[in-house]
Amino acid sequence: MPPKSTRLPPDTATILERSRGVLFVQWEELLRSRRSVLKSSNPDDIHDLRVASRRFRAALELFYPFAPKGSRTELKKDVRKLTRLLGALRNIDEGLTFFTTRAGRPDNSAICQALAELRSREFKRVYKALTHFDHRTLDRLVREMVAVLNEDLITERNRFSLLAYFSEVSIRQYMSIHHSLAVSTVPEQRASRHELRIAIKQWRYFLETLAPVLECNYTHVLGLLKEYQVLLGQMNDIAMFEELLCSLTLPSAERKRAEAALLAEHAFLLKDFTELIERKPLAYTFIL
């Protein structure tokens, strides 16, 4: 049996200093990604902005109890709107990739032409919203929130234990995974897989946020969570592609081929997901 670690967790002042840095870095990445999307319509840049908005929301959620009420409410609302704004465009991009590669549709097929036209309209809507995104006001709010993350704040809360708080958040997030995992391999349980995907994503972002704050190595569990998230995300994409198909006017034969391709892909992904659970089961991990 390996010897127990004698490493001590960082003190409150160090935790808060690192937390300020992590929160601000996540915000800066969101702003950088927004600028990239405004310069191009590249699907990778759009994906990066959506991920950056989710990561910042995860960091904001973690430090939410310590932020000024006014600023935290506005930040949470506006960044969540940003994430949602990009959802339809991201689904169209993924749909185009799926139908031109995995489903074997040529670029000039009716479905790909329809999706390309839909993308053009959707990107114009996203571009307009991004230009009106009030990043200057939100930047001020982020800076104000970062500034108040200090030891005085903890003292005001009767020596609130940050380590106990982090542990409680981790347990709560893992329990959401635990509740959905048992039935997630049942073919009809799409809702449970959707809930599991969200819960896994939230726990992953939480651990990614906390790793530099506590200087803990979560490499193994983060890699495993990513495997789960990728497969569950691909299954969720199938549901999104089905919705896209319903919104398009297509020749009957092409629609049937697309529907058959989606059914086959979902069955393949569910098989992979079931095997992943058997080979690499998820277990609770939290290191201080």
CSV table of C-alpha atoms in Angstrom, one decimal:
chain,number,residue,atom,x,y,z
A,1,MET,CA,0.0,0.0,0.0
A,2,PRO,CA,1.5,3.4,-1.0
A,3,PRO,CA,2.2,5.8,1.9
A,4,LYS,CA,-0.4,8.4,2.7
A,5,SER,CA,0.3,11.9,1.4
A,6,THR,CA,1.4,14.4,4.0
A,7,ARG,CA,0.6,17.3,1.7
A,8,LEU,CA,-1.4,20.0,3.4
A,9,PRO,CA,-4.1,21.9,1.5
A,10,PRO,CA,-3.4,25.6,0.8
A,11,ASP,CA,-4.6,28.2,3.3
A,12,THR,CA,-7.6,30.5,2.7
A,13,ALA,CA,-5.5,33.4,1.4
A,14,THR,CA,-3.8,31.3,-1.1
A,15,ILE,CA,-7.1,29.7,-2.2
A,16,LEU,CA,-8.7,33.1,-2.7
A,17,GLU,CA,-5.7,34.4,-4.6
A,18,ARG,CA,-5.7,31.5,-7.0
A,19,SER,CA,-9.5,31.7,-7.3
A,20,ARG,CA,-9.3,35.3,-8.4
A,21,GLY,CA,-6.8,34.3,-11.1
A,22,VAL,CA,-8.9,31.4,-12.4
A,23,LEU,CA,-12.1,33.4,-12.6
A,24,PHE,CA,-10.4,36.2,-14.5
A,25,VAL,CA,-8.6,33.8,-16.9
A,26,GLN,CA,-11.9,32.2,-17.7
A,27,TRP,CA,-13.4,35.6,-18.4
A,28,GLU,CA,-10.5,36.7,-20.6
A,29,GLU,CA,-10.8,33.5,-22.6
A,30,LEU,CA,-14.5,34.2,-23.2
A,31,LEU,CA,-13.7,37.7,-24.5
A,32,ARG,CA,-10.9,36.4,-26.7
A,33,SER,CA,-13.2,33.7,-28.2
A,34,ARG,CA,-15.9,36.3,-28.9
A,35,ARG,CA,-13.5,38.4,-30.8
A,36,SER,CA,-12.5,35.4,-32.9
A,37,VAL,CA,-16.1,34.6,-33.8
A,38,LEU,CA,-16.6,38.2,-34.9
A,39,LYS,CA,-13.6,38.0,-37.2
A,40,SER,CA,-14.7,34.7,-38.9
A,41,SER,CA,-17.6,32.3,-39.1
A,42,ASN,CA,-15.3,29.3,-38.4
A,43,PRO,CA,-17.2,26.5,-36.6
A,44,ASP,CA,-14.2,25.8,-34.4
A,45,ASP,CA,-14.2,29.4,-33.1
A,46,ILE,CA,-18.0,29.2,-32.4
A,47,HIS,CA,-17.4,25.9,-30.5
A,48,ASP,CA,-14.6,27.5,-28.5
A,49,LEU,CA,-16.8,30.5,-27.5
A,50,ARG,CA,-19.6,28.2,-26.4
A,51,VAL,CA,-17.2,26.1,-24.3
A,52,ALA,CA,-15.5,29.3,-22.9
A,53,SER,CA,-19.0,30.6,-21.9
A,54,ARG,CA,-19.7,27.3,-20.1
A,55,ARG,CA,-16.4,27.2,-18.3
A,56,PHE,CA,-16.8,30.8,-17.1
A,57,ARG,CA,-20.4,30.0,-15.9
A,58,ALA,CA,-19.0,27.0,-14.0
A,59,ALA,CA,-16.4,29.2,-12.3
A,60,LEU,CA,-19.0,31.9,-11.6
A,61,GLU,CA,-21.3,29.2,-10.1
A,62,LEU,CA,-18.6,28.0,-7.8
A,63,PHE,CA,-17.8,31.4,-6.4
A,64,TYR,CA,-21.4,32.7,-6.7
A,65,PRO,CA,-22.1,32.8,-2.9
A,66,PHE,CA,-19.2,35.2,-2.4
A,67,ALA,CA,-20.0,37.6,-5.2
A,68,PRO,CA,-22.0,40.9,-4.8
A,69,LYS,CA,-25.6,40.2,-5.5
A,70,GLY,CA,-26.2,42.7,-8.3
A,71,SER,CA,-23.2,41.8,-10.4
A,72,ARG,CA,-23.5,38.0,-10.0
A,73,THR,CA,-27.1,38.1,-11.1
A,74,GLU,CA,-26.4,40.1,-14.2
A,75,LEU,CA,-23.3,38.1,-15.1
A,76,LYS,CA,-25.1,34.8,-14.8
A,77,LYS,CA,-28.1,35.9,-16.9
A,78,ASP,CA,-26.1,37.5,-19.7
A,79,VAL,CA,-23.5,34.7,-20.0
A,80,ARG,CA,-26.2,32.1,-20.0
A,81,LYS,CA,-27.9,33.9,-22.8
A,82,LEU,CA,-24.6,33.9,-24.7
A,83,THR,CA,-24.3,30.1,-24.3
A,84,ARG,CA,-27.9,29.6,-25.5
A,85,LEU,CA,-27.4,32.0,-28.4
A,86,LEU,CA,-24.7,29.8,-29.9
A,87,GLY,CA,-26.6,26.5,-29.5
A,88,ALA,CA,-28.6,26.4,-32.8
A,89,LEU,CA,-25.6,27.4,-34.9
A,90,ARG,CA,-23.4,24.8,-33.2
A,91,ASN,CA,-26.1,22.1,-33.9
A,92,ILE,CA,-26.2,23.1,-37.6
A,93,ASP,CA,-22.4,22.9,-37.9
A,94,GLU,CA,-22.4,19.5,-36.3
A,95,GLY,CA,-25.3,18.4,-38.5
A,96,LEU,CA,-23.4,19.4,-41.6
A,97,THR,CA,-20.4,17.5,-40.5
A,98,PHE,CA,-22.4,14.4,-39.7
A,99,PHE,CA,-24.4,14.3,-42.9
A,100,THR,CA,-21.4,15.0,-45.2
A,101,THR,CA,-19.1,12.5,-43.5
A,102,ARG,CA,-20.7,9.9,-41.2
A,103,ALA,CA,-23.9,9.7,-43.2
A,104,GLY,CA,-22.2,9.8,-46.6
A,105,ARG,CA,-24.1,12.7,-48.0
A,106,PRO,CA,-22.4,14.8,-50.7
A,107,ASP,CA,-22.1,18.6,-50.2
A,108,ASN,CA,-24.7,19.2,-52.9
A,109,SER,CA,-27.3,16.9,-51.4
A,110,ALA,CA,-30.7,18.5,-50.5
A,111,ILE,CA,-30.1,18.2,-46.8
A,112,CYS,CA,-26.6,19.8,-46.9
A,113,GLN,CA,-27.8,22.6,-49.1
A,114,ALA,CA,-30.7,23.2,-46.8
A,115,LEU,CA,-28.5,23.2,-43.7
A,116,ALA,CA,-26.0,25.5,-45.4
A,117,GLU,CA,-28.7,28.1,-46.1
A,118,LEU,CA,-30.0,27.7,-42.5
A,119,ARG,CA,-26.5,28.3,-41.2
A,120,SER,CA,-26.1,31.5,-43.2
A,121,ARG,CA,-29.3,32.9,-41.6
A,122,GLU,CA,-28.4,31.7,-38.1
A,123,PHE,CA,-24.9,33.1,-38.2
A,124,LYS,CA,-26.2,36.6,-39.1
A,125,ARG,CA,-28.4,36.4,-36.1
A,126,VAL,CA,-25.5,35.3,-33.9
A,127,TYR,CA,-23.2,38.0,-35.3
A,128,LYS,CA,-25.7,40.7,-34.6
A,129,ALA,CA,-26.2,39.5,-31.0
A,130,LEU,CA,-22.4,39.3,-30.4
A,131,THR,CA,-21.8,42.8,-31.6
A,132,HIS,CA,-24.4,44.0,-29.0
A,133,PHE,CA,-23.0,41.9,-26.2
A,134,ASP,CA,-22.2,44.4,-23.5
A,135,HIS,CA,-18.8,43.1,-22.7
A,136,ARG,CA,-17.5,46.4,-21.3
A,137,THR,CA,-20.1,46.5,-18.5
A,138,LEU,CA,-19.7,42.8,-17.8
A,139,ASP,CA,-15.9,43.2,-17.7
A,140,ARG,CA,-16.4,45.9,-15.0
A,141,LEU,CA,-18.7,43.5,-13.0
A,142,VAL,CA,-16.2,40.7,-13.3
A,143,ARG,CA,-13.4,42.9,-12.0
A,144,GLU,CA,-15.5,44.1,-9.1
A,145,MET,CA,-16.4,40.5,-8.2
A,146,VAL,CA,-12.8,39.4,-8.4
A,147,ALA,CA,-11.7,42.3,-6.1
A,148,VAL,CA,-14.1,41.3,-3.3
A,149,LEU,CA,-12.8,37.7,-3.2
A,150,ASN,CA,-10.6,38.2,-0.1
A,151,GLU,CA,-10.2,37.1,3.5
A,152,ASP,CA,-12.4,39.9,4.8
A,153,LEU,CA,-15.3,38.2,3.0
A,154,ILE,CA,-14.7,34.9,4.7
A,155,THR,CA,-14.4,36.6,8.1
A,156,GLU,CA,-17.8,38.3,7.5
A,157,ARG,CA,-19.2,34.8,7.0
A,158,ASN,CA,-17.9,33.6,10.4
A,159,ARG,CA,-14.8,31.9,9.2
A,160,PHE,CA,-16.6,30.1,6.4
A,161,SER,CA,-14.6,27.0,5.4
A,162,LEU,CA,-13.8,27.1,1.7
A,163,LEU,CA,-12.5,23.5,1.7
A,164,ALA,CA,-15.7,22.2,3.3
A,165,TYR,CA,-17.7,24.2,0.7
A,166,PHE,CA,-15.7,22.7,-2.2
A,167,SER,CA,-16.2,19.2,-0.8
A,168,GLU,CA,-20.0,19.8,-0.4
A,169,VAL,CA,-20.3,21.1,-4.0
A,170,SER,CA,-18.4,18.1,-5.3
A,171,ILE,CA,-20.5,15.5,-3.5
A,172,ARG,CA,-23.7,17.2,-4.6
A,173,GLN,CA,-22.6,17.2,-8.2
A,174,TYR,CA,-21.5,13.6,-8.2
A,175,MET,CA,-24.8,12.5,-6.7
A,176,SER,CA,-26.6,14.0,-9.7
A,177,ILE,CA,-24.4,11.6,-11.8
A,178,HIS,CA,-25.1,8.7,-9.6
A,179,HIS,CA,-28.9,9.1,-9.8
A,180,SER,CA,-28.9,9.1,-13.6
A,181,LEU,CA,-26.2,6.5,-14.3
A,182,ALA,CA,-28.1,3.3,-13.4
A,183,VAL,CA,-30.8,3.6,-16.0
A,184,SER,CA,-28.7,5.5,-18.6
A,185,THR,CA,-28.0,2.4,-20.8
A,186,VAL,CA,-31.7,1.6,-21.3
A,187,PRO,CA,-32.4,2.5,-25.0
A,188,GLU,CA,-35.6,4.4,-24.2
A,189,GLN,CA,-34.0,6.5,-21.4
A,190,ARG,CA,-32.9,9.5,-23.5
A,191,ALA,CA,-34.0,11.9,-20.8
A,192,SER,CA,-31.8,10.1,-18.3
A,193,ARG,CA,-28.8,10.3,-20.6
A,194,HIS,CA,-29.4,14.0,-21.2
A,195,GLU,CA,-29.4,14.6,-17.5
A,196,LEU,CA,-26.3,12.5,-17.0
A,197,ARG,CA,-24.5,14.4,-19.8
A,198,ILE,CA,-25.2,17.7,-18.1
A,199,ALA,CA,-24.3,16.4,-14.6
A,200,ILE,CA,-21.0,14.9,-15.9
A,201,LYS,CA,-20.2,18.2,-17.7
A,202,GLN,CA,-20.8,20.2,-14.6
A,203,TRP,CA,-18.6,18.0,-12.4
A,204,ARG,CA,-15.9,18.0,-15.0
A,205,TYR,CA,-15.9,21.8,-15.2
A,206,PHE,CA,-16.0,22.1,-11.4
A,207,LEU,CA,-12.9,19.9,-11.1
A,208,GLU,CA,-11.1,21.7,-13.9
A,209,THR,CA,-11.8,25.0,-12.1
A,210,LEU,CA,-10.7,23.6,-8.8
A,211,ALA,CA,-7.5,21.8,-9.9
A,212,PRO,CA,-5.3,25.0,-10.2
A,213,VAL,CA,-6.9,26.5,-7.0
A,214,LEU,CA,-5.9,23.5,-4.8
A,215,GLU,CA,-3.0,22.4,-7.1
A,216,CYS,CA,-4.5,18.9,-7.2
A,217,ASN,CA,-4.0,16.4,-10.0
A,218,TYR,CA,-7.4,15.4,-11.4
A,219,THR,CA,-6.0,14.1,-14.7
A,220,HIS,CA,-7.3,10.6,-14.5
A,221,VAL,CA,-10.9,11.5,-13.5
A,222,LEU,CA,-11.0,14.4,-15.9
A,223,GLY,CA,-9.9,12.1,-18.8
A,224,LEU,CA,-12.6,9.6,-17.9
A,225,LEU,CA,-15.3,12.3,-17.6
A,226,LYS,CA,-14.3,13.6,-21.0
A,227,GLU,CA,-14.8,10.1,-22.5
A,228,TYR,CA,-18.3,9.9,-21.0
A,229,GLN,CA,-19.1,13.5,-22.0
A,230,VAL,CA,-18.0,12.9,-25.7
A,231,LEU,CA,-20.2,9.8,-26.1
A,232,LEU,CA,-23.2,11.3,-24.4
A,233,GLY,CA,-22.8,14.5,-26.4
A,234,GLN,CA,-22.7,12.6,-29.6
A,235,MET,CA,-26.0,10.8,-28.6
A,236,ASN,CA,-27.5,14.1,-27.7
A,237,ASP,CA,-26.5,15.4,-31.2
A,238,ILE,CA,-28.5,12.7,-32.8
A,239,ALA,CA,-31.6,14.0,-31.0
A,240,MET,CA,-30.7,17.5,-32.2
A,241,PHE,CA,-30.2,16.3,-35.8
A,242,GLU,CA,-33.6,14.7,-35.7
A,243,GLU,CA,-35.1,18.1,-34.8
A,244,LEU,CA,-33.2,19.7,-37.6
A,245,LEU,CA,-34.6,17.2,-40.1
A,246,CYS,CA,-38.1,17.9,-39.0
A,247,SER,CA,-37.6,21.6,-39.8
A,248,LEU,CA,-36.3,21.0,-43.3
A,249,THR,CA,-38.2,20.5,-46.6
A,250,LEU,CA,-36.5,17.4,-48.2
A,251,PRO,CA,-37.3,14.8,-50.8
A,252,SER,CA,-39.0,11.8,-49.2
A,253,ALA,CA,-36.2,9.3,-50.2
A,254,GLU,CA,-33.4,11.5,-48.8
A,255,ARG,CA,-35.3,12.1,-45.5
A,256,LYS,CA,-35.7,8.4,-45.0
A,257,ARG,CA,-32.0,7.7,-45.7
A,258,ALA,CA,-31.1,10.4,-43.2
A,259,GLU,CA,-33.5,9.0,-40.5
A,260,ALA,CA,-32.0,5.5,-41.1
A,261,ALA,CA,-28.5,6.9,-40.7
A,262,LEU,CA,-29.4,8.6,-37.4
A,263,LEU,CA,-31.0,5.4,-36.0
A,264,ALA,CA,-28.0,3.4,-36.9
A,265,GLU,CA,-25.6,5.9,-35.4
A,266,HIS,CA,-27.6,6.1,-32.1
A,267,ALA,CA,-27.5,2.3,-31.8
A,268,PHE,CA,-23.8,2.3,-32.4
A,269,LEU,CA,-23.1,5.0,-29.8
A,270,LEU,CA,-25.4,3.4,-27.2
A,271,LYS,CA,-23.4,0.2,-27.6
A,272,ASP,CA,-20.1,2.1,-27.1
A,273,PHE,CA,-21.5,3.9,-24.1
A,274,THR,CA,-22.7,0.6,-22.4
A,275,GLU,CA,-19.2,-0.9,-23.0
A,276,LEU,CA,-17.6,2.2,-21.5
A,277,ILE,CA,-19.6,1.9,-18.3
A,278,GLU,CA,-18.6,-1.7,-18.0
A,279,ARG,CA,-14.9,-1.1,-18.8
A,280,LYS,CA,-14.4,2.2,-16.9
A,281,PRO,CA,-17.1,2.7,-14.3
A,282,LEU,CA,-17.3,6.2,-12.7
A,283,ALA,CA,-16.4,6.5,-9.1
A,284,TYR,CA,-16.4,9.5,-6.7
A,285,THR,CA,-13.0,11.3,-6.6
A,286,PHE,CA,-12.2,14.4,-4.6
A,287,ILE,CA,-8.7,15.4,-3.6
A,288,LEU,CA,-7.7,18.2,-1.2
